[in-house]
Amino acid sequence: MVDAGLELLLTAAGQALLDELAELEPTPTNELAVARRLRARYPADLVTAALGMHELRGRAQVKFTRADQMYLTRDGLEQASGEALARHRARRYVAAGRVADLCTGIGGDLIGLAGASGVAEVVAVDRDPLHLRMALLNVAAYQVGAGVISECVDVRDADLTGVDAAFVDPARRAAGRRLPTGDSEPPLAWCDALTERVASVGVKAAPGLDRAAVPPGWEVEFVAVGRELKEAVLWSPALASVATRATLLPPGRSTSAESGASTEPGGHEVSGGHEVSGGHELLPSPGAPVVCGPPGEYLLDPNPAVTRAGLVEDLARMLGAWKIDPMIAFLSSDRPLNSPFGRALRVLDSRPWREKELAARLRALGVGSVDIRRRGLAGDVDALRRKLRLPPGRPATLVMTRVADQPWALICADA
């Protein structure tokens, strides 16, 4: 049974009210007054449903370029893949023919799959009739719903006859609470076993998943948006090309709603990896072990996707950099380390960690505020910032780390 509130919103009155709210743009300070005025002309239950949907559409703008036309629930929006992530993943299914989108939810991945080149049909499967109805409305908003059919059933009971490939986004929340890392519904083991019926399978997972749980021959792709690690994606052997990969997508809604084309340049080699449509990817680059040495004039703080993928040394080889400690991810060089795969810093001061000397070191460099980055060295960052009591001055980055297993402090500026 589909939610009565959604049915009200789909009426002519509901559509008119949603359009009116888009123009009014109510805020938390005037929402009650707006609601009172609207209830004089619309039924109270319709106004309540419309205000809730308007709020969710506002929140969804960070994920979707057509959020103002979508239908959402709070849980569905939180679980949904953002547009850029979904379109990036959908490129693996080019020319897949018939694809099953299992655990469709409100349709974040469905939008990407249905718009992918060469995908003739997508079977949207979810046991929640409300989310499935919303998913169909949302692909229609993106004008990619012509090749979508739906099946309201538990994914374990879905008919995969004639399906060429499958994507699964298992739920990581139950009863409004987030499940422990590695747990999902259906479980990862069930998702992996789909290859017994469909060779080409992709599975969305939490970025903190246990690598030991990944079956042999599968690829693990760690995806970050900007510097925020968003997810891991497991690709079955039929879709895999390497054991692990780090992918960086630009922050913001970076894809064209009409074509899925990136607004970023793509398709050519860059320093330390490859550009892909909408971002960059780093692949394993086997070679000699990376040496360790004292910090040079420049420091690179690798993107979390790179560190989680275990590709720090691969990045170091590509950049001609070294590590400052065998167990720490920071890379260093005496020349600028310009790479999309990390934040580049210029070292202003590098000495062993002595907390009592820090304030004087920072003042001597004219530093008035610090972004403290801690890696491999214990300490209360907030308490340290309060103790420093710096006068007005330029910003800097204070790196708390270890060099050759010795506590160390580097004061840096953006390169």
Short mmCIF file of C-alpha atoms in Angstrom, two decimals:
data_model
loop_
_atom_site.label_atom_id
_atom_site.label_comp_id
_atom_site.label_asym_id
_atom_site.label_seq_id
_atom_site.Cartn_x
_atom_site.Cartn_y
_atom_site.Cartn_z
CA MET A 1 0.00 0.00 0.00
CA VAL A 2 1.43 3.38 -1.02
CA ASP A 3 1.54 6.23 1.50
CA ALA A 4 -1.58 8.44 1.55
CA GLY A 5 0.58 11.57 1.82
CA LEU A 6 2.28 10.78 -1.48
CA GLU A 7 -1.08 10.24 -3.17
CA LEU A 8 -2.23 13.66 -1.95
CA LEU A 9 0.92 15.30 -3.33
CA LEU A 10 0.33 13.75 -6.75
CA THR A 11 -3.10 15.38 -7.08
CA ALA A 12 -3.51 18.64 -8.96
CA ALA A 13 -3.87 20.47 -5.63
CA GLY A 14 -0.74 18.77 -4.29
CA GLN A 15 1.30 19.76 -7.32
CA ALA A 16 0.08 23.34 -7.08
CA LEU A 17 0.97 23.48 -3.39
CA LEU A 18 4.48 22.10 -3.98
CA ASP A 19 5.03 24.70 -6.69
CA GLU A 20 3.83 27.43 -4.34
CA LEU A 21 6.18 26.29 -1.59
CA ALA A 22 9.09 26.34 -4.02
CA GLU A 23 8.36 30.03 -4.64
CA LEU A 24 7.71 30.88 -0.99
CA GLU A 25 10.84 29.08 0.28
CA PRO A 26 9.66 28.84 3.91
CA THR A 27 12.32 29.00 6.62
CA PRO A 28 12.30 27.58 10.16
CA THR A 29 11.44 31.05 11.46
CA ASN A 30 8.35 31.59 9.30
CA GLU A 31 7.22 28.02 8.60
CA LEU A 32 4.38 28.09 11.16
CA ALA A 33 3.00 31.33 9.73
CA VAL A 34 3.26 29.97 6.17
CA ALA A 35 1.49 26.76 7.24
CA ARG A 36 -1.36 28.73 8.80
CA ARG A 37 -1.91 30.72 5.62
CA LEU A 38 -1.81 27.63 3.43
CA ARG A 39 -4.30 25.74 5.61
CA ALA A 40 -6.84 28.44 4.86
CA ARG A 41 -6.79 27.26 1.22
CA TYR A 42 -5.66 23.61 1.37
CA PRO A 43 -6.55 20.60 3.55
CA ALA A 44 -4.37 20.35 6.66
CA ASP A 45 -3.06 16.86 5.84
CA LEU A 46 -1.99 18.03 2.36
CA VAL A 47 -0.18 21.04 3.82
CA THR A 48 1.65 18.81 6.31
CA ALA A 49 2.70 16.38 3.56
CA ALA A 50 3.81 19.21 1.26
CA LEU A 51 5.86 20.98 3.92
CA GLY A 52 7.63 17.71 4.76
CA MET A 53 8.39 17.00 1.11
CA HIS A 54 9.60 20.55 0.53
CA GLU A 55 12.06 20.21 3.42
CA LEU A 56 13.38 16.88 2.10
CA ARG A 57 13.80 18.33 -1.39
CA GLY A 58 15.90 21.10 0.10
CA ARG A 59 18.13 18.59 1.86
CA ALA A 60 18.41 16.51 -1.29
CA GLN A 61 19.94 19.34 -3.31
CA VAL A 62 23.43 18.34 -2.20
CA LYS A 63 22.86 14.95 -3.86
CA PHE A 64 20.59 15.59 -6.84
CA THR A 65 20.37 18.24 -9.55
CA ARG A 66 16.61 17.67 -9.85
CA ALA A 67 15.84 17.44 -6.16
CA ASP A 68 13.00 19.94 -6.54
CA GLN A 69 11.10 17.41 -8.67
CA MET A 70 11.80 14.28 -6.60
CA TYR A 71 9.77 12.36 -4.01
CA LEU A 72 11.60 11.27 -0.90
CA THR A 73 11.42 9.90 2.61
CA ARG A 74 13.89 10.79 5.33
CA ASP A 75 15.35 7.27 5.55
CA GLY A 76 15.28 6.85 1.78
CA LEU A 77 17.23 10.06 1.21
CA GLU A 78 19.87 9.15 3.78
CA GLN A 79 20.47 5.75 2.19
CA ALA A 80 20.27 6.98 -1.41
CA SER A 81 23.37 7.31 -3.54
CA GLY A 82 24.05 10.83 -4.75
CA GLU A 83 23.76 11.56 -8.44
CA ALA A 84 27.51 11.82 -9.12
CA LEU A 85 28.26 8.56 -7.27
CA ALA A 86 25.44 6.70 -9.01
CA ARG A 87 26.44 7.87 -12.48
CA HIS A 88 30.07 6.99 -11.82
CA ARG A 89 29.14 3.43 -10.83
CA ALA A 90 26.68 3.04 -13.67
CA ARG A 91 29.53 3.37 -16.19
CA ARG A 92 30.58 -0.18 -15.27
CA TYR A 93 27.29 -1.38 -16.74
CA VAL A 94 27.72 0.14 -20.18
CA ALA A 95 26.18 -2.25 -22.74
CA ALA A 96 25.01 -4.58 -19.96
CA GLY A 97 21.59 -4.93 -21.60
CA ARG A 98 19.23 -5.87 -18.78
CA VAL A 99 20.29 -4.81 -15.27
CA ALA A 100 18.65 -5.54 -11.91
CA ASP A 101 18.78 -2.73 -9.35
CA LEU A 102 18.29 -4.60 -6.09
CA CYS A 103 17.22 -2.66 -2.96
CA THR A 104 16.22 0.27 -5.16
CA GLY A 105 15.05 2.57 -2.36
CA ILE A 106 14.00 5.99 -3.66
CA GLY A 107 16.00 5.40 -6.85
CA GLY A 108 19.37 7.14 -6.55
CA ASP A 109 21.19 4.30 -8.32
CA LEU A 110 18.22 3.61 -10.56
CA ILE A 111 18.60 7.09 -12.07
CA GLY A 112 22.23 6.36 -12.94
CA LEU A 113 21.61 2.87 -14.30
CA ALA A 114 18.58 3.84 -16.37
CA GLY A 115 20.55 6.65 -17.99
CA ALA A 116 23.66 4.57 -18.71
CA SER A 117 24.64 4.05 -22.32
CA GLY A 118 23.84 0.57 -23.60
CA VAL A 119 21.51 -0.37 -20.73
CA ALA A 120 18.26 -1.34 -22.43
CA GLU A 121 16.18 -2.19 -19.36
CA VAL A 122 16.48 -1.89 -15.59
CA VAL A 123 14.46 -4.03 -13.19
CA ALA A 124 13.92 -2.05 -9.98
CA VAL A 125 13.40 -4.39 -7.01
CA ASP A 126 12.41 -3.32 -3.49
CA ARG A 127 10.02 -4.71 -0.89
CA ASP A 128 8.89 -1.23 0.19
CA PRO A 129 6.02 -0.15 -2.09
CA LEU A 130 6.33 3.51 -1.10
CA HIS A 131 10.02 3.71 -1.96
CA LEU A 132 9.48 1.79 -5.18
CA ARG A 133 6.71 4.16 -6.26
CA MET A 134 8.94 7.13 -5.46
CA ALA A 135 11.80 5.59 -7.43
CA LEU A 136 9.63 5.37 -10.54
CA LEU A 137 8.56 8.98 -10.11
CA ASN A 138 12.17 10.04 -9.66
CA VAL A 139 13.49 8.36 -12.80
CA ALA A 140 10.61 10.04 -14.64
CA ALA A 141 11.82 13.39 -13.27
CA TYR A 142 15.19 12.66 -14.89
CA GLN A 143 13.45 11.53 -18.09
CA VAL A 144 15.12 8.11 -18.01
CA GLY A 145 12.17 5.97 -16.92
CA ALA A 146 11.18 4.50 -20.28
CA GLY A 147 13.25 1.34 -19.83
CA VAL A 148 12.44 0.75 -16.15
CA ILE A 149 10.16 -1.95 -14.82
CA SER A 150 9.55 -2.66 -11.14
CA GLU A 151 9.02 -5.64 -8.87
CA CYS A 152 7.80 -5.11 -5.31
CA VAL A 153 9.31 -8.10 -3.56
CA ASP A 154 12.14 -9.00 -1.20
CA VAL A 155 15.30 -9.10 -3.31
CA ARG A 156 15.89 -12.70 -2.16
CA ASP A 157 12.76 -13.67 -4.08
CA ALA A 158 13.44 -11.58 -7.18
CA ASP A 159 13.29 -13.30 -10.57
CA LEU A 160 16.66 -12.68 -12.25
CA THR A 161 15.87 -14.64 -15.39
CA GLY A 162 17.34 -12.82 -18.38
CA VAL A 163 19.26 -10.34 -16.22
CA ASP A 164 22.77 -9.63 -17.50
CA ALA A 165 24.08 -7.70 -14.49
CA ALA A 166 23.00 -6.64 -11.02
CA PHE A 167 23.71 -3.83 -8.58
CA VAL A 168 22.88 -4.14 -4.88
CA ASP A 169 22.69 -1.39 -2.28
CA PRO A 170 21.87 -3.39 0.86
CA ALA A 171 20.30 -1.54 3.77
CA ARG A 172 22.73 -0.52 6.50
CA ARG A 173 19.97 0.81 8.74
CA ALA A 174 17.23 -1.09 10.58
CA ALA A 175 14.44 0.34 12.72
CA GLY A 176 15.89 3.81 12.26
CA ARG A 177 19.37 2.84 13.52
CA ARG A 178 22.63 2.32 11.68
CA LEU A 179 23.83 -1.27 11.66
CA PRO A 180 27.37 -2.11 12.82
CA THR A 181 30.03 -1.73 10.10
CA GLY A 182 29.99 -4.82 7.90
CA ASP A 183 26.38 -5.72 8.69
CA SER A 184 23.67 -5.15 6.12
CA GLU A 185 20.31 -6.43 4.97
CA PRO A 186 20.65 -8.59 2.97
CA PRO A 187 24.09 -9.62 4.27
CA LEU A 188 27.24 -9.19 2.20
CA ALA A 189 27.58 -12.97 1.84
CA TRP A 190 24.19 -13.10 0.10
CA CYS A 191 25.20 -10.28 -2.22
CA ASP A 192 28.45 -12.04 -3.11
CA ALA A 193 26.56 -15.26 -3.85
CA LEU A 194 24.54 -13.50 -6.54
CA THR A 195 27.34 -14.39 -8.95
CA GLU A 196 25.97 -17.93 -8.95
CA ARG A 197 23.01 -16.52 -10.92
CA VAL A 198 24.44 -13.34 -12.52
CA ALA A 199 28.14 -13.02 -13.31
CA SER A 200 28.34 -9.22 -13.32
CA VAL A 201 27.56 -7.87 -9.84
CA GLY A 202 28.33 -4.63 -8.01
CA VAL A 203 27.70 -4.16 -4.30
CA LYS A 204 27.70 -0.88 -2.42
CA ALA A 205 29.31 -1.19 1.01
CA ALA A 206 30.45 0.95 3.90
CA PRO A 207 34.00 2.29 3.49
CA GLY A 208 35.03 0.67 6.76
CA LEU A 209 34.25 -2.86 5.61
CA ASP A 210 36.60 -5.67 6.59
CA ARG A 211 38.76 -6.39 3.55
CA ALA A 212 38.94 -10.02 4.64
CA ALA A 213 35.22 -10.32 3.86
CA VAL A 214 35.80 -9.57 0.17
CA PRO A 215 35.81 -12.76 -1.93
CA PRO A 216 38.93 -13.64 -3.97
CA GLY A 217 38.94 -12.13 -7.45
CA TRP A 218 36.65 -9.24 -6.53
CA GLU A 219 37.73 -5.62 -6.86
CA VAL A 220 37.28 -3.12 -4.03
CA GLU A 221 36.83 0.49 -5.10
CA PHE A 222 37.00 3.20 -2.45
CA VAL A 223 35.20 6.37 -3.53
CA ALA A 224 35.66 9.83 -2.04
CA VAL A 225 33.82 13.03 -2.87
CA GLY A 226 36.37 15.75 -2.31
CA ARG A 227 38.22 14.65 0.82
CA GLU A 228 35.25 12.79 2.30
CA LEU A 229 35.42 9.01 1.94
CA LYS A 230 31.88 8.03 0.97
CA GLU A 231 31.75 4.33 0.22
CA ALA A 232 33.33 1.13 -0.94
CA VAL A 233 32.04 -0.70 -3.99
CA LEU A 234 32.69 -4.39 -4.57
CA TRP A 235 32.89 -5.54 -8.17
CA SER A 236 32.62 -9.23 -9.08
CA PRO A 237 35.36 -10.77 -11.25
CA ALA A 238 33.32 -10.16 -14.42
CA LEU A 239 33.39 -6.41 -13.73
CA ALA A 240 36.75 -6.18 -11.94
CA SER A 241 40.02 -5.11 -13.53
CA VAL A 242 42.30 -4.64 -10.49
CA ALA A 243 42.29 -5.78 -6.85
CA THR A 244 41.74 -2.30 -5.45
CA ARG A 245 41.24 1.24 -6.69
CA ALA A 246 40.79 4.73 -5.27
CA THR A 247 38.34 7.05 -7.02
CA LEU A 248 38.00 10.77 -6.31
CA LEU A 249 34.92 12.66 -7.44
CA PRO A 250 34.73 16.45 -7.17
CA PRO A 251 32.54 17.88 -4.41
CA GLY A 252 29.10 19.14 -5.40
CA ARG A 253 26.66 17.89 -8.00
CA SER A 254 29.14 17.53 -10.83
CA THR A 255 27.12 15.79 -13.52
CA SER A 256 24.78 17.00 -16.19
CA ALA A 257 21.21 16.00 -15.44
CA GLU A 258 20.42 15.52 -19.10
CA SER A 259 23.32 13.41 -20.28
CA GLY A 260 25.23 12.30 -17.23
CA ALA A 261 28.30 13.96 -18.69
CA SER A 262 30.71 15.49 -16.24
CA THR A 263 31.28 19.19 -16.01
CA GLU A 264 34.91 18.35 -15.28
CA PRO A 265 37.42 17.59 -18.05
CA GLY A 266 38.21 13.93 -18.51
CA GLY A 267 39.86 11.21 -20.50
CA HIS A 268 43.56 11.98 -20.31
CA GLU A 269 46.55 11.17 -18.12
CA VAL A 270 47.28 13.33 -15.07
CA SER A 271 50.07 13.31 -12.53
CA GLY A 272 49.62 10.31 -10.25
CA GLY A 273 46.71 8.52 -11.91
CA HIS A 274 43.99 8.86 -14.54
CA GLU A 275 41.12 11.23 -15.04
CA VAL A 276 37.79 9.51 -15.42
CA SER A 277 34.57 11.21 -16.40
CA GLY A 278 33.82 13.41 -13.43
CA GLY A 279 36.93 12.68 -11.34
CA HIS A 280 40.21 10.80 -10.92
CA GLU A 281 41.18 7.21 -10.22
CA LEU A 282 44.35 5.69 -8.80
CA LEU A 283 45.25 2.09 -9.63
CA PRO A 284 47.94 -0.19 -8.19
CA SER A 285 51.43 0.50 -9.52
CA PRO A 286 53.70 -2.34 -8.35
CA GLY A 287 57.36 -1.59 -7.86
CA ALA A 288 60.19 -1.39 -5.37
CA PRO A 289 59.33 -0.57 -1.74
CA VAL A 290 59.13 3.15 -1.04
CA VAL A 291 61.98 4.47 1.08
CA CYS A 292 61.50 6.45 4.30
CA GLY A 293 63.32 9.67 5.10
CA PRO A 294 63.09 12.95 7.00
CA PRO A 295 60.45 15.44 5.87
CA GLY A 296 61.49 17.49 2.85
CA GLU A 297 60.26 20.87 1.71
CA TYR A 298 56.83 19.56 0.73
CA LEU A 299 54.29 17.21 2.30
CA LEU A 300 51.35 15.40 0.74
CA ASP A 301 48.42 14.26 2.86
CA PRO A 302 46.83 11.48 0.75
CA ASN A 303 43.09 11.41 0.21
CA PRO A 304 41.29 8.97 2.56
CA ALA A 305 40.26 6.86 -0.45
CA VAL A 306 43.95 6.34 -1.26
CA THR A 307 44.88 5.31 2.27
CA ARG A 308 41.84 3.02 2.63
CA ALA A 309 42.65 1.38 -0.70
CA GLY A 310 46.20 0.70 0.47
CA LEU A 311 47.68 2.70 -2.42
CA VAL A 312 49.87 5.18 -0.54
CA GLU A 313 53.12 3.60 -1.75
CA ASP A 314 51.73 3.34 -5.29
CA LEU A 315 51.05 7.07 -5.17
CA ALA A 316 54.54 7.70 -3.79
CA ARG A 317 56.12 5.81 -6.70
CA MET A 318 54.08 7.78 -9.22
CA LEU A 319 55.11 11.10 -7.66
CA GLY A 320 58.72 10.20 -6.89
CA ALA A 321 58.06 10.87 -3.19
CA TRP A 322 59.11 9.12 0.01
CA LYS A 323 57.39 8.28 3.29
CA ILE A 324 58.35 10.00 6.53
CA ASP A 325 57.61 6.90 8.61
CA PRO A 326 56.96 3.24 7.69
CA MET A 327 53.55 3.30 9.41
CA ILE A 328 52.37 6.83 8.50
CA ALA A 329 50.67 7.79 5.23
CA PHE A 330 52.24 11.24 4.77
CA LEU A 331 54.47 11.56 1.70
CA SER A 332 57.28 14.04 1.24
CA SER A 333 59.55 15.52 -1.40
CA ASP A 334 61.83 18.49 -2.03
CA ARG A 335 59.72 19.54 -5.00
CA PRO A 336 56.01 20.42 -5.11
CA LEU A 337 53.69 17.42 -4.89
CA ASN A 338 50.75 18.51 -6.99
CA SER A 339 48.26 15.68 -7.23
CA PRO A 340 44.47 15.32 -7.12
CA PHE A 341 45.03 12.42 -4.72
CA GLY A 342 46.14 14.47 -1.74
CA ARG A 343 46.40 17.84 -0.10
CA ALA A 344 49.76 19.43 -0.87
CA LEU A 345 51.52 21.39 1.88
CA ARG A 346 54.71 23.44 1.97
CA VAL A 347 56.77 22.75 5.10
CA LEU A 348 57.64 25.94 6.98
CA ASP A 349 59.12 24.32 10.10
CA SER A 350 59.90 20.69 10.96
CA ARG A 351 61.14 19.55 14.38
CA PRO A 352 60.57 16.88 17.03
CA TRP A 353 57.33 17.28 18.98
CA ARG A 354 57.71 19.52 22.01
CA GLU A 355 54.35 20.93 22.96
CA LYS A 356 55.76 23.69 25.17
CA GLU A 357 57.64 25.16 22.19
CA LEU A 358 54.75 25.11 19.71
CA ALA A 359 53.22 28.50 20.47
CA ALA A 360 56.57 30.25 20.13
CA ARG A 361 57.30 28.44 16.85
CA LEU A 362 53.92 29.46 15.43
CA ARG A 363 54.21 33.09 16.53
CA ALA A 364 57.67 33.34 15.01
CA LEU A 365 56.14 32.38 11.67
CA GLY A 366 53.30 34.88 12.03
CA VAL A 367 50.66 32.15 12.38
CA GLY A 368 47.37 33.18 13.95
CA SER A 369 45.19 30.11 13.38
CA VAL A 370 45.93 26.44 12.81
CA ASP A 371 44.23 23.49 11.19
CA ILE A 372 45.56 20.59 13.25
CA ARG A 373 45.99 17.27 11.48
CA ARG A 374 46.92 14.32 13.68
CA ARG A 375 48.18 11.01 12.42
CA GLY A 376 50.06 8.43 14.48
CA LEU A 377 50.43 10.74 17.48
CA ALA A 378 48.03 10.81 20.42
CA GLY A 379 46.76 14.10 21.79
CA ASP A 380 43.66 16.19 22.41
CA VAL A 381 43.45 18.49 19.38
CA ASP A 382 40.81 20.81 20.87
CA ALA A 383 42.70 21.19 24.13
CA LEU A 384 45.92 21.94 22.25
CA ARG A 385 44.23 24.61 20.12
CA ARG A 386 42.93 26.33 23.27
CA LYS A 387 46.38 26.28 24.89
CA LEU A 388 48.10 27.92 21.92
CA ARG A 389 46.25 31.26 22.28
CA LEU A 390 47.68 32.67 19.07
CA PRO A 391 47.45 36.37 18.16
CA PRO A 392 45.93 37.38 14.81
CA GLY A 393 47.97 36.14 11.88
CA ARG A 394 48.05 33.97 8.82
CA PRO A 395 46.54 30.46 8.77
CA ALA A 396 48.71 27.35 8.81
CA THR A 397 48.42 23.60 9.18
CA LEU A 398 49.99 21.94 12.21
CA VAL A 399 50.78 18.31 11.51
CA MET A 400 51.04 16.06 14.57
CA THR A 401 52.68 12.84 13.44
CA ARG A 402 55.70 10.56 13.71
CA VAL A 403 58.98 10.60 11.81
CA ALA A 404 61.07 7.42 12.07
CA ASP A 405 58.80 6.50 14.99
CA GLN A 406 59.63 9.74 16.83
CA PRO A 407 56.87 12.24 17.75
CA TRP A 408 57.10 15.14 15.31
CA ALA A 409 55.50 18.51 14.56
CA LEU A 410 55.43 20.15 11.13
CA ILE A 411 54.11 23.65 10.55
CA CYS A 412 52.89 23.95 6.98
CA ALA A 413 51.19 26.27 4.52
CA ASP A 414 49.14 25.30 1.50
CA ALA A 415 51.47 24.62 -1.41
#
